[in-house]
PDB file of C-alpha atoms in Angstrom:
ATOM      1  CA  MET A   1       6.844   3.537 -29.203  1.00  0.00           C
ATOM      2  CA  SER A   2       8.861   0.750 -30.520  1.00  0.00           C
ATOM      3  CA  HIS A   3       7.305  -2.983 -30.590  1.00  0.00           C
ATOM      4  CA  SER A   4      10.135  -4.166 -28.107  1.00  0.00           C
ATOM      5  CA  ARG A   5       9.281  -1.602 -25.705  1.00  0.00           C
ATOM      6  CA  VAL A   6       5.390  -2.235 -25.976  1.00  0.00           C
ATOM      7  CA  LEU A   7       6.605  -6.034 -25.255  1.00  0.00           C
ATOM      8  CA  HIS A   8       8.441  -5.205 -22.304  1.00  0.00           C
ATOM      9  CA  LEU A   9       5.523  -3.090 -20.848  1.00  0.00           C
ATOM     10  CA  ILE A  10       3.090  -5.741 -21.277  1.00  0.00           C
ATOM     11  CA  LYS A  11       5.468  -8.268 -19.564  1.00  0.00           C
ATOM     12  CA  THR A  12       6.017  -6.026 -16.658  1.00  0.00           C
ATOM     13  CA  ILE A  13       2.287  -5.421 -16.135  1.00  0.00           C
ATOM     14  CA  ILE A  14       1.319  -9.008 -16.391  1.00  0.00           C
ATOM     15  CA  LEU A  15       4.373  -9.812 -13.784  1.00  0.00           C
ATOM     16  CA  PHE A  16       2.834  -7.666 -11.275  1.00  0.00           C
ATOM     17  CA  PHE A  17      -0.402  -9.215 -11.590  1.00  0.00           C
ATOM     18  CA  ILE A  18       0.707 -12.836 -11.420  1.00  0.00           C
ATOM     19  CA  MET A  19       2.959 -11.898  -8.306  1.00  0.00           C
ATOM     20  CA  CYS A  20      -0.456 -11.873  -6.278  1.00  0.00           C
ATOM     21  CA  MET A  21      -1.280 -15.257  -7.777  1.00  0.00           C
ATOM     22  CA  PRO A  22      -0.468 -18.591  -5.677  1.00  0.00           C
ATOM     23  CA  VAL A  23       3.002 -20.251  -7.071  1.00  0.00           C
ATOM     24  CA  SER A  24       1.096 -23.482  -7.318  1.00  0.00           C
ATOM     25  CA  VAL A  25      -0.864 -22.256 -10.416  1.00  0.00           C
ATOM     26  CA  LEU A  26       2.249 -21.611 -12.348  1.00  0.00           C
ATOM     27  CA  ALA A  27       4.270 -24.227 -11.053  1.00  0.00           C
ATOM     28  CA  ASP A  28       3.788 -26.822 -13.623  1.00  0.00           C
ATOM     29  CA  ALA A  29       4.206 -24.613 -16.748  1.00  0.00           C
ATOM     30  CA  GLY A  30       4.610 -21.187 -17.998  1.00  0.00           C
ATOM     31  CA  ILE A  31       1.934 -18.943 -19.276  1.00  0.00           C
ATOM     32  CA  PRO A  32       2.220 -18.472 -22.839  1.00  0.00           C
ATOM     33  CA  VAL A  33       0.675 -14.878 -23.214  1.00  0.00           C
ATOM     34  CA  LEU A  34       2.667 -13.773 -26.036  1.00  0.00           C
ATOM     35  CA  SER A  35       3.793 -15.379 -29.447  1.00  0.00           C
ATOM     36  CA  VAL A  36       6.237 -13.643 -31.619  1.00  0.00           C
ATOM     37  CA  GLU A  37       6.749 -13.913 -35.417  1.00  0.00           C
ATOM     38  CA  THR A  38       9.404 -12.630 -37.649  1.00  0.00           C
ATOM     39  CA  ASN A  39       8.270 -11.920 -41.193  1.00  0.00           C
ATOM     40  CA  GLU A  40      10.266 -11.905 -44.131  1.00  0.00           C
ATOM     41  CA  SER A  41      11.355  -8.173 -43.965  1.00  0.00           C
ATOM     42  CA  GLY A  42      12.841  -8.924 -40.474  1.00  0.00           C
ATOM     43  CA  ASN A  43      10.292  -7.246 -38.580  1.00  0.00           C
ATOM     44  CA  GLN A  44       8.472  -8.643 -35.595  1.00  0.00           C
ATOM     45  CA  GLU A  45       4.860  -9.110 -35.237  1.00  0.00           C
ATOM     46  CA  TYR A  46       3.236  -9.827 -31.889  1.00  0.00           C
ATOM     47  CA  SER A  47      -0.050 -11.713 -31.594  1.00  0.00           C
ATOM     48  CA  VAL A  48      -1.881 -11.679 -28.022  1.00  0.00           C
ATOM     49  CA  THR A  49      -3.724 -14.457 -27.096  1.00  0.00           C
ATOM     50  CA  LEU A  50      -7.228 -14.888 -24.985  1.00  0.00           C
ATOM     51  CA  GLN A  51      -5.076 -15.177 -21.870  1.00  0.00           C
ATOM     52  CA  VAL A  52      -3.713 -11.760 -22.159  1.00  0.00           C
ATOM     53  CA  LEU A  53      -7.175 -10.405 -22.623  1.00  0.00           C
ATOM     54  CA  GLY A  54      -8.251 -12.048 -19.504  1.00  0.00           C
ATOM     55  CA  LEU A  55      -5.331 -10.890 -17.404  1.00  0.00           C
ATOM     56  CA  MET A  56      -5.878  -7.175 -18.597  1.00  0.00           C
ATOM     57  CA  THR A  57      -9.276  -7.714 -17.570  1.00  0.00           C
ATOM     58  CA  LEU A  58      -8.486  -8.494 -14.241  1.00  0.00           C
ATOM     59  CA  LEU A  59      -5.781  -5.947 -13.982  1.00  0.00           C
ATOM     60  CA  THR A  60      -8.576  -3.615 -12.862  1.00  0.00           C
ATOM     61  CA  PHE A  61      -8.354  -5.006  -9.564  1.00  0.00           C
ATOM     62  CA  LEU A  62      -4.651  -4.605  -9.528  1.00  0.00           C
ATOM     63  CA  PRO A  63      -4.641  -0.974  -7.748  1.00  0.00           C
ATOM     64  CA  ALA A  64      -6.633  -2.540  -4.738  1.00  0.00           C
ATOM     65  CA  ILE A  65      -4.209  -5.503  -4.476  1.00  0.00           C
ATOM     66  CA  VAL A  66      -0.955  -3.574  -4.609  1.00  0.00           C
ATOM     67  CA  MET A  67      -2.263  -1.023  -2.291  1.00  0.00           C
ATOM     68  CA  MET A  68      -3.117  -3.677   0.166  1.00  0.00           C
ATOM     69  CA  MET A  69       0.094  -5.052   0.157  1.00  0.00           C
ATOM     70  CA  THR A  70       2.079  -1.609   0.957  1.00  0.00           C
ATOM     71  CA  SER A  71       2.256   1.109   3.498  1.00  0.00           C
ATOM     72  CA  PHE A  72      -0.753   2.879   1.984  1.00  0.00           C
ATOM     73  CA  ILE A  73      -3.240   1.605   4.308  1.00  0.00           C
ATOM     74  CA  ARG A  74      -1.454   3.075   7.394  1.00  0.00           C
ATOM     75  CA  VAL A  75      -0.981   6.428   5.847  1.00  0.00           C
ATOM     76  CA  THR A  76      -4.432   7.007   4.645  1.00  0.00           C
ATOM     77  CA  VAL A  77      -6.039   6.134   7.821  1.00  0.00           C
ATOM     78  CA  VAL A  78      -3.676   8.256   9.756  1.00  0.00           C
ATOM     79  CA  PHE A  79      -4.243  11.252   7.560  1.00  0.00           C
ATOM     80  CA  ALA A  80      -7.939  10.704   7.684  1.00  0.00           C
ATOM     81  CA  ILE A  81      -7.944  10.523  11.524  1.00  0.00           C
ATOM     82  CA  LEU A  82      -5.721  13.734  11.675  1.00  0.00           C
ATOM     83  CA  ARG A  83      -8.194  15.783   9.491  1.00  0.00           C
ATOM     84  CA  GLN A  84     -11.224  14.552  11.800  1.00  0.00           C
ATOM     85  CA  ALA A  85      -8.998  15.628  14.785  1.00  0.00           C
ATOM     86  CA  LEU A  86      -8.447  19.073  13.486  1.00  0.00           C
ATOM     87  CA  GLY A  87     -12.272  19.450  12.968  1.00  0.00           C
ATOM     88  CA  MET A  88     -11.841  20.188   9.086  1.00  0.00           C
ATOM     89  CA  GLN A  89     -14.094  17.747   7.151  1.00  0.00           C
ATOM     90  CA  GLN A  90     -12.988  18.646   3.683  1.00  0.00           C
ATOM     91  CA  THR A  91      -9.584  20.243   4.064  1.00  0.00           C
ATOM     92  CA  PRO A  92      -7.345  19.199   2.916  1.00  0.00           C
ATOM     93  CA  SER A  93      -9.509  17.612   0.404  1.00  0.00           C
ATOM     94  CA  ASN A  94      -9.761  13.642  -0.416  1.00  0.00           C
ATOM     95  CA  GLN A  95      -7.816  14.326  -3.651  1.00  0.00           C
ATOM     96  CA  ILE A  96      -4.580  16.173  -1.841  1.00  0.00           C
ATOM     97  CA  LEU A  97      -4.752  13.344   1.033  1.00  0.00           C
ATOM     98  CA  ILE A  98      -4.742  10.581  -1.515  1.00  0.00           C
ATOM     99  CA  GLY A  99      -1.987  12.159  -3.714  1.00  0.00           C
ATOM    100  CA  LEU A 100       0.103  12.463  -0.474  1.00  0.00           C
ATOM    101  CA  SER A 101      -0.424   9.225   0.539  1.00  0.00           C
ATOM    102  CA  LEU A 102       0.517   7.718  -2.727  1.00  0.00           C
ATOM    103  CA  PHE A 103       3.858   9.609  -2.981  1.00  0.00           C
ATOM    104  CA  LEU A 104       4.731   8.825   0.681  1.00  0.00           C
ATOM    105  CA  THR A 105       3.958   5.324   0.007  1.00  0.00           C
ATOM    106  CA  LEU A 106       6.425   5.294  -2.989  1.00  0.00           C
ATOM    107  CA  PHE A 107       8.934   6.708  -0.609  1.00  0.00           C
ATOM    108  CA  ILE A 108       8.354   4.128   1.905  1.00  0.00           C
ATOM    109  CA  MET A 109       8.249   1.335  -0.408  1.00  0.00           C
ATOM    110  CA  SER A 110      11.161   2.373  -2.833  1.00  0.00           C
ATOM    111  CA  PRO A 111      13.551  -0.083  -1.240  1.00  0.00           C
ATOM    112  CA  VAL A 112      11.120  -2.682  -2.023  1.00  0.00           C
ATOM    113  CA  ILE A 113      10.401  -1.853  -5.522  1.00  0.00           C
ATOM    114  CA  GLU A 114      13.971  -1.500  -6.250  1.00  0.00           C
ATOM    115  CA  GLN A 115      14.454  -5.237  -5.011  1.00  0.00           C
ATOM    116  CA  VAL A 116      11.620  -6.467  -7.156  1.00  0.00           C
ATOM    117  CA  THR A 117      12.921  -4.504  -9.975  1.00  0.00           C
ATOM    118  CA  ASP A 118      16.563  -5.689  -9.896  1.00  0.00           C
ATOM    119  CA  ASN A 119      15.560  -9.385  -8.966  1.00  0.00           C
ATOM    120  CA  ALA A 120      12.447  -9.976 -10.944  1.00  0.00           C
ATOM    121  CA  VAL A 121      11.304  -7.401 -13.372  1.00  0.00           C
ATOM    122  CA  LYS A 122      14.683  -6.716 -15.212  1.00  0.00           C
ATOM    123  CA  PRO A 123      15.635 -10.644 -15.428  1.00  0.00           C
ATOM    124  CA  TYR A 124      12.180 -11.404 -16.556  1.00  0.00           C
ATOM    125  CA  ILE A 125      12.264  -8.542 -19.210  1.00  0.00           C
ATOM    126  CA  ASP A 126      15.499  -9.849 -20.351  1.00  0.00           C
ATOM    127  CA  GLU A 127      14.141 -13.436 -20.473  1.00  0.00           C
ATOM    128  CA  LYS A 128      16.586 -14.711 -18.068  1.00  0.00           C
ATOM    129  CA  LEU A 129      13.796 -15.942 -15.751  1.00  0.00           C
ATOM    130  CA  THR A 130      10.686 -17.576 -16.455  1.00  0.00           C
ATOM    131  CA  ALA A 131       7.100 -16.570 -15.436  1.00  0.00           C
ATOM    132  CA  THR A 132       7.230 -18.795 -12.124  1.00  0.00           C
ATOM    133  CA  GLU A 133      11.007 -17.792 -11.305  1.00  0.00           C
ATOM    134  CA  ALA A 134      10.122 -14.097 -11.813  1.00  0.00           C
ATOM    135  CA  LEU A 135       7.019 -14.507  -9.505  1.00  0.00           C
ATOM    136  CA  GLN A 136       8.928 -16.305  -6.662  1.00  0.00           C
ATOM    137  CA  ALA A 137      11.419 -13.695  -6.832  1.00  0.00           C
ATOM    138  CA  ALA A 138       9.212 -10.668  -6.734  1.00  0.00           C
ATOM    139  CA  GLN A 139       7.115 -12.260  -3.758  1.00  0.00           C
ATOM    140  CA  GLU A 140      10.054 -12.423  -1.403  1.00  0.00           C
ATOM    141  CA  PRO A 141      10.773  -8.434  -0.847  1.00  0.00           C
ATOM    142  CA  PHE A 142       6.921  -8.060  -0.404  1.00  0.00           C
ATOM    143  CA  SER A 143       6.780 -10.928   1.881  1.00  0.00           C
ATOM    144  CA  TYR A 144       9.638  -9.663   3.841  1.00  0.00           C
ATOM    145  CA  PHE A 145       8.024  -6.158   4.176  1.00  0.00           C
ATOM    146  CA  MET A 146       4.590  -7.300   5.076  1.00  0.00           C
ATOM    147  CA  ILE A 147       6.013  -9.838   7.803  1.00  0.00           C
ATOM    148  CA  GLN A 148       7.808  -6.969   9.572  1.00  0.00           C
ATOM    149  CA  GLN A 149       4.735  -5.069   9.920  1.00  0.00           C
ATOM    150  CA  THR A 150       2.482  -7.904  10.837  1.00  0.00           C
ATOM    151  CA  ARG A 151       1.591  -9.167  14.382  1.00  0.00           C
ATOM    152  CA  GLU A 152       2.320 -12.600  15.019  1.00  0.00           C
ATOM    153  CA  SER A 153      -1.287 -13.319  16.568  1.00  0.00           C
ATOM    154  CA  ASP A 154      -2.954 -11.983  13.275  1.00  0.00           C
ATOM    155  CA  ILE A 155      -0.900 -14.639  11.351  1.00  0.00           C
ATOM    156  CA  VAL A 156      -1.963 -17.167  13.792  1.00  0.00           C
ATOM    157  CA  LEU A 157      -5.764 -16.255  13.298  1.00  0.00           C
ATOM    158  CA  PHE A 158      -5.770 -16.384   9.608  1.00  0.00           C
ATOM    159  CA  MET A 159      -4.120 -19.604   9.709  1.00  0.00           C
ATOM    160  CA  ASP A 160      -6.474 -21.114  11.987  1.00  0.00           C
ATOM    161  CA  LEU A 161      -9.542 -19.718   9.863  1.00  0.00           C
ATOM    162  CA  SER A 162      -7.896 -21.082   6.743  1.00  0.00           C
ATOM    163  CA  ALA A 163      -6.900 -24.280   8.277  1.00  0.00           C
ATOM    164  CA  THR A 164      -3.223 -23.882   6.977  1.00  0.00           C
ATOM    165  CA  PRO A 165      -0.857 -26.453   8.408  1.00  0.00           C
ATOM    166  CA  ALA A 166       1.947 -25.003  10.837  1.00  0.00           C
ATOM    167  CA  LEU A 167       4.933 -23.527   9.510  1.00  0.00           C
ATOM    168  CA  GLU A 168       8.168 -24.697  10.220  1.00  0.00           C
ATOM    169  CA  GLU A 169      10.814 -22.261  11.624  1.00  0.00           C
ATOM    170  CA  GLY A 170      11.768 -19.667   8.868  1.00  0.00           C
ATOM    171  CA  GLU A 171       9.268 -20.633   6.614  1.00  0.00           C
ATOM    172  CA  THR A 172       7.070 -17.728   4.961  1.00  0.00           C
ATOM    173  CA  PRO A 173       3.199 -17.761   5.395  1.00  0.00           C
ATOM    174  CA  PRO A 174       1.327 -18.201   2.132  1.00  0.00           C
ATOM    175  CA  PHE A 175      -0.128 -14.923   0.626  1.00  0.00           C
ATOM    176  CA  LYS A 176      -3.706 -15.882   1.256  1.00  0.00           C
ATOM    177  CA  VAL A 177      -2.689 -15.845   4.958  1.00  0.00           C
ATOM    178  CA  LEU A 178      -0.081 -13.001   5.181  1.00  0.00           C
ATOM    179  CA  VAL A 179      -2.015 -10.416   3.045  1.00  0.00           C
ATOM    180  CA  PRO A 180      -5.222 -10.183   5.155  1.00  0.00           C
ATOM    181  CA  ALA A 181      -2.924 -10.672   8.427  1.00  0.00           C
ATOM    182  CA  PHE A 182      -0.925  -7.489   6.957  1.00  0.00           C
ATOM    183  CA  ILE A 183      -4.059  -5.580   6.496  1.00  0.00           C
ATOM    184  CA  ILE A 184      -5.659  -6.323   9.764  1.00  0.00           C
ATOM    185  CA  SER A 185      -2.106  -5.192  11.533  1.00  0.00           C
ATOM    186  CA  GLU A 186      -1.863  -2.134   9.611  1.00  0.00           C
ATOM    187  CA  LEU A 187      -5.559  -0.852  10.654  1.00  0.00           C
ATOM    188  CA  LYS A 188      -4.611  -1.468  14.260  1.00  0.00           C
ATOM    189  CA  THR A 189      -1.278   0.246  14.123  1.00  0.00           C
ATOM    190  CA  ALA A 190      -2.985   3.194  12.087  1.00  0.00           C
ATOM    191  CA  PHE A 191      -5.698   3.411  14.953  1.00  0.00           C
ATOM    192  CA  GLN A 192      -3.170   3.632  17.491  1.00  0.00           C
ATOM    193  CA  ILE A 193      -1.197   6.173  15.963  1.00  0.00           C
ATOM    194  CA  GLY A 194      -4.580   8.135  15.219  1.00  0.00           C
ATOM    195  CA  PHE A 195      -5.611   7.854  18.856  1.00  0.00           C
ATOM    196  CA  LEU A 196      -2.158   9.580  19.919  1.00  0.00           C
ATOM    197  CA  LEU A 197      -2.740  12.441  17.415  1.00  0.00           C
ATOM    198  CA  PHE A 198      -6.184  13.042  18.528  1.00  0.00           C
ATOM    199  CA  ILE A 199      -5.387  13.345  22.284  1.00  0.00           C
ATOM    200  CA  PRO A 200      -3.822  16.951  22.193  1.00  0.00           C
ATOM    201  CA  PHE A 201      -6.706  18.113  19.972  1.00  0.00           C
ATOM    202  CA  LEU A 202      -9.422  16.599  22.185  1.00  0.00           C
ATOM    203  CA  ILE A 203      -7.742  18.260  25.137  1.00  0.00           C
ATOM    204  CA  LEU A 204      -7.801  21.621  23.374  1.00  0.00           C
ATOM    205  CA  ASP A 205     -11.473  21.201  22.718  1.00  0.00           C
ATOM    206  CA  LEU A 206     -12.122  20.493  26.413  1.00  0.00           C
ATOM    207  CA  VAL A 207     -10.437  23.511  27.629  1.00  0.00           C
ATOM    208  CA  ILE A 208     -12.297  25.772  24.998  1.00  0.00           C
ATOM    209  CA  ALA A 209     -15.649  24.183  26.124  1.00  0.00           C
ATOM    210  CA  SER A 210     -15.118  24.775  29.702  1.00  0.00           C
ATOM    211  CA  ILE A 211     -14.009  28.396  29.265  1.00  0.00           C
ATOM    212  CA  LEU A 212     -17.047  28.950  27.183  1.00  0.00           C
ATOM    213  CA  MET A 213     -19.354  27.157  29.914  1.00  0.00           C
ATOM    214  CA  ALA A 214     -17.788  29.538  32.537  1.00  0.00           C
ATOM    215  CA  MET A 215     -18.659  32.558  30.478  1.00  0.00           C
ATOM    216  CA  GLY A 216     -22.068  31.357  30.019  1.00  0.00           C
ATOM    217  CA  MET A 217     -21.844  31.279  26.274  1.00  0.00           C
ATOM    218  CA  MET A 218     -23.345  27.952  25.980  1.00  0.00           C
ATOM    219  CA  MET A 219     -25.112  28.710  22.760  1.00  0.00           C
ATOM    220  CA  LEU A 220     -21.770  29.129  20.861  1.00  0.00           C
ATOM    221  CA  SER A 221     -20.016  25.922  19.457  1.00  0.00           C
ATOM    222  CA  PRO A 222     -16.782  25.179  20.853  1.00  0.00           C
ATOM    223  CA  LEU A 223     -15.678  23.530  17.657  1.00  0.00           C
ATOM    224  CA  ILE A 224     -15.995  27.133  16.096  1.00  0.00           C
ATOM    225  CA  ILE A 225     -13.543  28.813  18.541  1.00  0.00           C
ATOM    226  CA  SER A 226     -11.155  25.846  19.005  1.00  0.00           C
ATOM    227  CA  LEU A 227     -10.611  25.340  15.197  1.00  0.00           C
ATOM    228  CA  PRO A 228      -8.238  28.077  14.789  1.00  0.00           C
ATOM    229  CA  PHE A 229      -6.260  27.458  17.919  1.00  0.00           C
ATOM    230  CA  LYS A 230      -5.872  23.908  16.777  1.00  0.00           C
ATOM    231  CA  ILE A 231      -4.757  24.987  13.349  1.00  0.00           C
ATOM    232  CA  MET A 232      -2.174  27.504  14.997  1.00  0.00           C
ATOM    233  CA  LEU A 233      -0.875  24.755  17.338  1.00  0.00           C
ATOM    234  CA  PHE A 234      -0.553  22.503  14.392  1.00  0.00           C
ATOM    235  CA  VAL A 235       1.398  25.010  12.349  1.00  0.00           C
ATOM    236  CA  LEU A 236       3.557  25.990  15.362  1.00  0.00           C
ATOM    237  CA  ILE A 237       4.873  22.372  16.064  1.00  0.00           C
ATOM    238  CA  ASP A 238       5.331  21.750  12.377  1.00  0.00           C
ATOM    239  CA  GLY A 239       2.594  19.222  12.350  1.00  0.00           C
ATOM    240  CA  TRP A 240       2.807  17.925   8.978  1.00  0.00           C
ATOM    241  CA  ALA A 241       6.528  17.343   9.218  1.00  0.00           C
ATOM    242  CA  LEU A 242       6.099  15.300  12.562  1.00  0.00           C
ATOM    243  CA  VAL A 243       3.352  13.338  11.213  1.00  0.00           C
ATOM    244  CA  VAL A 244       4.980  12.252   7.859  1.00  0.00           C
ATOM    245  CA  GLY A 245       8.303  11.661   9.786  1.00  0.00           C
ATOM    246  CA  THR A 246       6.393   9.364  12.124  1.00  0.00           C
ATOM    247  CA  LEU A 247       4.590   7.597   9.709  1.00  0.00           C
ATOM    248  CA  ALA A 248       8.012   7.051   7.380  1.00  0.00           C
ATOM    249  CA  THR A 249      10.087   5.904  10.572  1.00  0.00           C
ATOM    250  CA  SER A 250       7.224   3.492  11.863  1.00  0.00           C
ATOM    251  CA  PHE A 251       8.115   1.148   9.029  1.00  0.00           C
ATOM    252  CA  THR A 252      11.696   1.020   9.607  1.00  0.00           C
TER     253      THR A 252
END
């Protein structure tokens, strides 16, 4: 990999990390993370400062931060509740559900990612924007996405807890308020969707349990009998397509 590509990759990673930092931290001056020197032969040499070392260490928290700002929360919670409703504890496995959630999250978040790439990442890589300007440009699509999915009551709750001054009309809440409010709203929405998914399977369990009780087969677990019927029902109604389609459209 060429030196220029390495530099571009490092800049992209750093941008996505500092996007989660308050703008005031970077308002006064940029972050001098890289120094480029051209030797006598014309080749460029890059020296990485201690700031990059600290940022790379903090990047271990980046997956959790990014997942908490996307549709990943709602998708994973709904899939977990669906598996519980079907009565299958380990099928599909956690790896399959997480993989499906990641790709579905990428699909849902693709418009936001494209906006961040076009408005922040590419101009920053081309050195048309400073770190502070790129940070502000990258925050806007994520802020808009989270505001659209966040309940006003949750925003007010965290504004009160953090003693944040009241916002003017059209003003965007700070990230320290918006992100936790978004997480709480996503959990509530996911539980509502999961409740609706649970009802038909719960009714089927009750019907099977009543039939077994009427036949005097009280020693036989209703879950053993109802499981194949729930799987058959889920397959007949094309359940995976319905659930994934509902999740995708719930963000539009």
